[in-house]
Amino acid sequence: MTTPLCANAPKGVSHASYHPKHAPPYQSFSSYVRARGPVLLRTARSLTANPSDAEDLLQTALTKTYVAWDRIEDHRALDGYVRRALVNTRTSQWRKRKVDEFACEELPEPAGLPAPDPAEEHVLHDAMWRAVMKLPDRQRAMVVLRYYEDLSEVQTAEVLGVSVGTVKSAVSRALGKLREDPELVPVR
């Protein structure tokens, strides 16, 4: 035996379980959502980065629209009304977002490093130049172009008319000599 369906009940709901208070009061709202839902969802997705958040945003805006349904005079302007509800809801969400700041006794930022002593910087600069001046002319030229003039290996090779491999090997040997320079040992 099949259960008869109520004529006013939604499709698939039996007469025994259907009660008119469960019926949607605004059939036109349901039709509107079915017809315009995909377009409004695209609008919501443009306002959020996450598709799930967009669905939640649209649901909230449609809830607000449903509550105001009988007050909306011009149903031809519903898209504009819902879009405004989407934007206003999204604006409220980011204004209310939680900021994770907590008061604490210690500052999380480390204390700044003390400024280097200009006299020590000058001594280091002079020691470095004396060590560079001890290099053979070709290595010195490559080190100066690479590290003081900030040229790439390719640019240095073009300026000196040598291959990139020559620049790499000569600079490597020069840096090795600078690391072994006794004047620069205390700096490390």
Short mmCIF file of C-alpha atoms in Angstrom, two decimals:
data_model
loop_
_atom_site.label_atom_id
_atom_site.label_comp_id
_atom_site.label_asym_id
_atom_site.label_seq_id
_atom_site.Cartn_x
_atom_site.Cartn_y
_atom_site.Cartn_z
CA MET A 1 0.00 0.00 0.00
CA THR A 2 1.37 3.44 -0.91
CA THR A 3 0.94 6.51 1.21
CA PRO A 4 -1.06 9.22 -0.56
CA LEU A 5 0.75 12.48 -1.23
CA CYS A 6 -0.70 15.76 -0.11
CA ALA A 7 -1.48 18.07 -3.00
CA ASN A 8 0.23 21.02 -1.29
CA ALA A 9 3.21 19.07 0.04
CA PRO A 10 6.56 19.29 -1.70
CA LYS A 11 7.39 16.42 -4.05
CA GLY A 12 8.37 13.24 -2.22
CA VAL A 13 6.85 14.26 1.16
CA SER A 14 4.01 12.04 2.36
CA HIS A 15 0.67 13.45 3.51
CA ALA A 16 1.17 12.00 6.99
CA SER A 17 4.47 13.85 7.60
CA TYR A 18 3.55 17.09 5.83
CA HIS A 19 2.35 20.04 7.80
CA PRO A 20 1.68 23.43 6.15
CA LYS A 21 3.90 25.27 8.68
CA HIS A 22 6.89 23.41 7.16
CA ALA A 23 6.09 24.72 3.68
CA PRO A 24 8.19 27.65 2.45
CA PRO A 25 6.12 30.81 2.79
CA TYR A 26 7.69 32.45 -0.27
CA GLN A 27 7.52 30.20 -3.34
CA SER A 28 8.83 33.10 -5.40
CA PHE A 29 11.98 33.18 -3.20
CA SER A 30 12.61 29.50 -3.87
CA SER A 31 12.19 30.03 -7.61
CA TYR A 32 14.50 33.03 -7.50
CA VAL A 33 17.23 31.07 -5.68
CA ARG A 34 16.97 28.15 -8.11
CA ALA A 35 17.16 30.48 -11.11
CA ARG A 36 19.81 32.96 -9.94
CA GLY A 37 21.82 30.84 -7.47
CA PRO A 38 24.71 29.98 -9.82
CA VAL A 39 25.18 33.61 -10.87
CA LEU A 40 25.09 34.81 -7.27
CA LEU A 41 27.56 32.10 -6.27
CA ARG A 42 30.02 33.40 -8.87
CA THR A 43 29.66 36.85 -7.33
CA ALA A 44 30.30 35.42 -3.86
CA ARG A 45 33.38 33.57 -5.14
CA SER A 46 34.78 36.83 -6.44
CA LEU A 47 34.55 38.23 -2.90
CA THR A 48 36.34 35.35 -1.15
CA ALA A 49 39.39 33.23 -1.78
CA ASN A 50 37.85 29.94 -0.69
CA PRO A 51 34.88 28.31 -2.53
CA SER A 52 33.46 27.01 0.77
CA ASP A 53 33.57 30.52 2.23
CA ALA A 54 31.76 31.77 -0.88
CA GLU A 55 28.96 29.25 -0.34
CA ASP A 56 28.65 30.32 3.30
CA LEU A 57 28.65 33.97 2.28
CA LEU A 58 25.90 33.39 -0.28
CA GLN A 59 23.86 31.41 2.23
CA THR A 60 24.09 34.26 4.75
CA ALA A 61 23.13 36.86 2.14
CA LEU A 62 20.18 34.76 0.96
CA THR A 63 19.04 34.35 4.56
CA LYS A 64 19.05 38.13 4.96
CA THR A 65 17.14 38.45 1.69
CA TYR A 66 14.58 35.87 2.79
CA VAL A 67 13.96 37.75 6.04
CA ALA A 68 13.39 40.98 4.11
CA TRP A 69 11.47 39.34 1.23
CA ASP A 70 8.10 40.92 1.98
CA ARG A 71 9.67 44.38 2.39
CA ILE A 72 11.40 44.32 -1.02
CA GLU A 73 9.13 46.34 -3.28
CA ASP A 74 10.77 45.87 -6.66
CA HIS A 75 11.53 42.20 -7.26
CA ARG A 76 13.13 43.10 -10.58
CA ALA A 77 16.06 44.52 -8.58
CA LEU A 78 16.64 41.40 -6.48
CA ASP A 79 20.10 40.69 -7.91
CA GLY A 80 21.27 44.12 -6.80
CA TYR A 81 19.75 43.60 -3.36
CA VAL A 82 21.48 40.23 -2.92
CA ARG A 83 24.80 41.55 -4.26
CA ARG A 84 24.66 44.43 -1.77
CA ALA A 85 23.90 41.89 0.98
CA LEU A 86 26.93 39.84 -0.18
CA VAL A 87 29.26 42.83 -0.08
CA ASN A 88 27.94 44.09 3.26
CA THR A 89 28.17 40.64 4.82
CA ARG A 90 31.73 40.15 3.55
CA THR A 91 32.72 43.58 4.84
CA SER A 92 31.28 42.74 8.26
CA GLN A 93 33.18 39.44 8.28
CA TRP A 94 36.59 40.96 7.70
CA ARG A 95 35.90 43.76 10.17
CA LYS A 96 35.04 41.20 12.85
CA ARG A 97 37.92 38.87 12.07
CA LYS A 98 39.85 37.79 15.10
CA VAL A 99 43.31 39.17 15.56
CA ASP A 100 45.57 36.83 17.46
CA GLU A 101 47.38 39.26 19.71
CA PHE A 102 48.04 38.53 23.32
CA ALA A 103 49.52 40.74 26.00
CA CYS A 104 52.69 39.31 27.44
CA GLU A 105 55.44 40.39 29.77
CA GLU A 106 58.24 39.96 27.25
CA LEU A 107 58.40 41.52 23.84
CA PRO A 108 58.64 38.82 21.15
CA GLU A 109 61.03 40.91 19.06
CA PRO A 110 64.69 40.43 19.86
CA ALA A 111 66.61 43.47 20.96
CA GLY A 112 68.30 45.19 18.05
CA LEU A 113 71.95 44.55 17.47
CA PRO A 114 74.19 47.39 18.56
CA ALA A 115 75.41 49.58 15.74
CA PRO A 116 78.87 48.58 14.55
CA ASP A 117 81.69 50.81 15.59
CA PRO A 118 82.71 52.99 12.61
CA ALA A 119 86.37 52.75 13.59
CA GLU A 120 86.23 48.93 13.50
CA GLU A 121 84.47 49.04 10.13
CA HIS A 122 87.22 51.28 8.76
CA VAL A 123 89.94 48.96 10.08
CA LEU A 124 88.21 45.96 8.46
CA HIS A 125 87.80 47.85 5.17
CA ASP A 126 91.51 48.76 5.10
CA ALA A 127 92.56 45.18 5.95
CA MET A 128 90.35 43.82 3.16
CA TRP A 129 91.83 46.22 0.60
CA ARG A 130 95.39 45.37 1.65
CA ALA A 131 94.55 41.65 1.23
CA VAL A 132 92.94 42.28 -2.21
CA MET A 133 95.98 44.28 -3.31
CA LYS A 134 98.20 41.25 -2.55
CA LEU A 135 96.31 39.16 -5.15
CA PRO A 136 97.76 38.76 -8.67
CA ASP A 137 96.47 41.42 -11.11
CA ARG A 138 94.08 39.11 -12.97
CA GLN A 139 92.49 37.66 -9.81
CA ARG A 140 92.28 41.14 -8.26
CA ALA A 141 90.47 42.47 -11.34
CA MET A 142 87.97 39.62 -11.24
CA VAL A 143 87.29 39.99 -7.50
CA VAL A 144 86.80 43.75 -7.83
CA LEU A 145 84.43 43.35 -10.79
CA ARG A 146 82.46 40.52 -9.15
CA TYR A 147 82.16 41.78 -5.57
CA TYR A 148 82.83 45.51 -5.58
CA GLU A 149 81.23 46.38 -8.92
CA ASP A 150 78.58 43.63 -8.46
CA LEU A 151 78.87 42.24 -12.00
CA SER A 152 77.72 38.73 -12.81
CA GLU A 153 80.21 36.04 -13.85
CA VAL A 154 79.10 36.44 -17.48
CA GLN A 155 79.51 40.23 -17.37
CA THR A 156 82.94 39.91 -15.73
CA ALA A 157 84.02 37.46 -18.43
CA GLU A 158 82.83 39.85 -21.17
CA VAL A 159 84.66 42.85 -19.64
CA LEU A 160 87.93 40.91 -19.33
CA GLY A 161 87.56 38.95 -22.56
CA VAL A 162 87.84 35.53 -20.93
CA SER A 163 85.51 32.54 -20.52
CA VAL A 164 83.01 32.23 -17.66
CA GLY A 165 84.87 29.14 -16.44
CA THR A 166 88.08 31.16 -16.16
CA VAL A 167 86.26 33.77 -14.04
CA LYS A 168 84.81 31.07 -11.77
CA SER A 169 88.12 29.31 -11.18
CA ALA A 170 90.16 32.52 -10.74
CA VAL A 171 87.65 34.01 -8.28
CA SER A 172 87.56 30.74 -6.35
CA ARG A 173 91.36 30.73 -6.01
CA ALA A 174 91.34 34.42 -5.01
CA LEU A 175 88.73 33.84 -2.29
CA GLY A 176 90.80 30.94 -0.99
CA LYS A 177 93.84 33.24 -0.68
CA LEU A 178 91.73 35.90 1.08
CA ARG A 179 90.47 33.33 3.60
CA GLU A 180 94.07 32.43 4.45
CA ASP A 181 95.29 36.02 4.75
CA PRO A 182 96.64 36.50 8.31
CA GLU A 183 95.28 40.08 8.56
CA LEU A 184 91.72 38.83 7.98
CA VAL A 185 91.85 35.81 10.33
CA PRO A 186 90.58 37.71 13.44
CA VAL A 187 87.56 38.97 11.46
CA ARG A 188 86.09 35.49 11.05
#
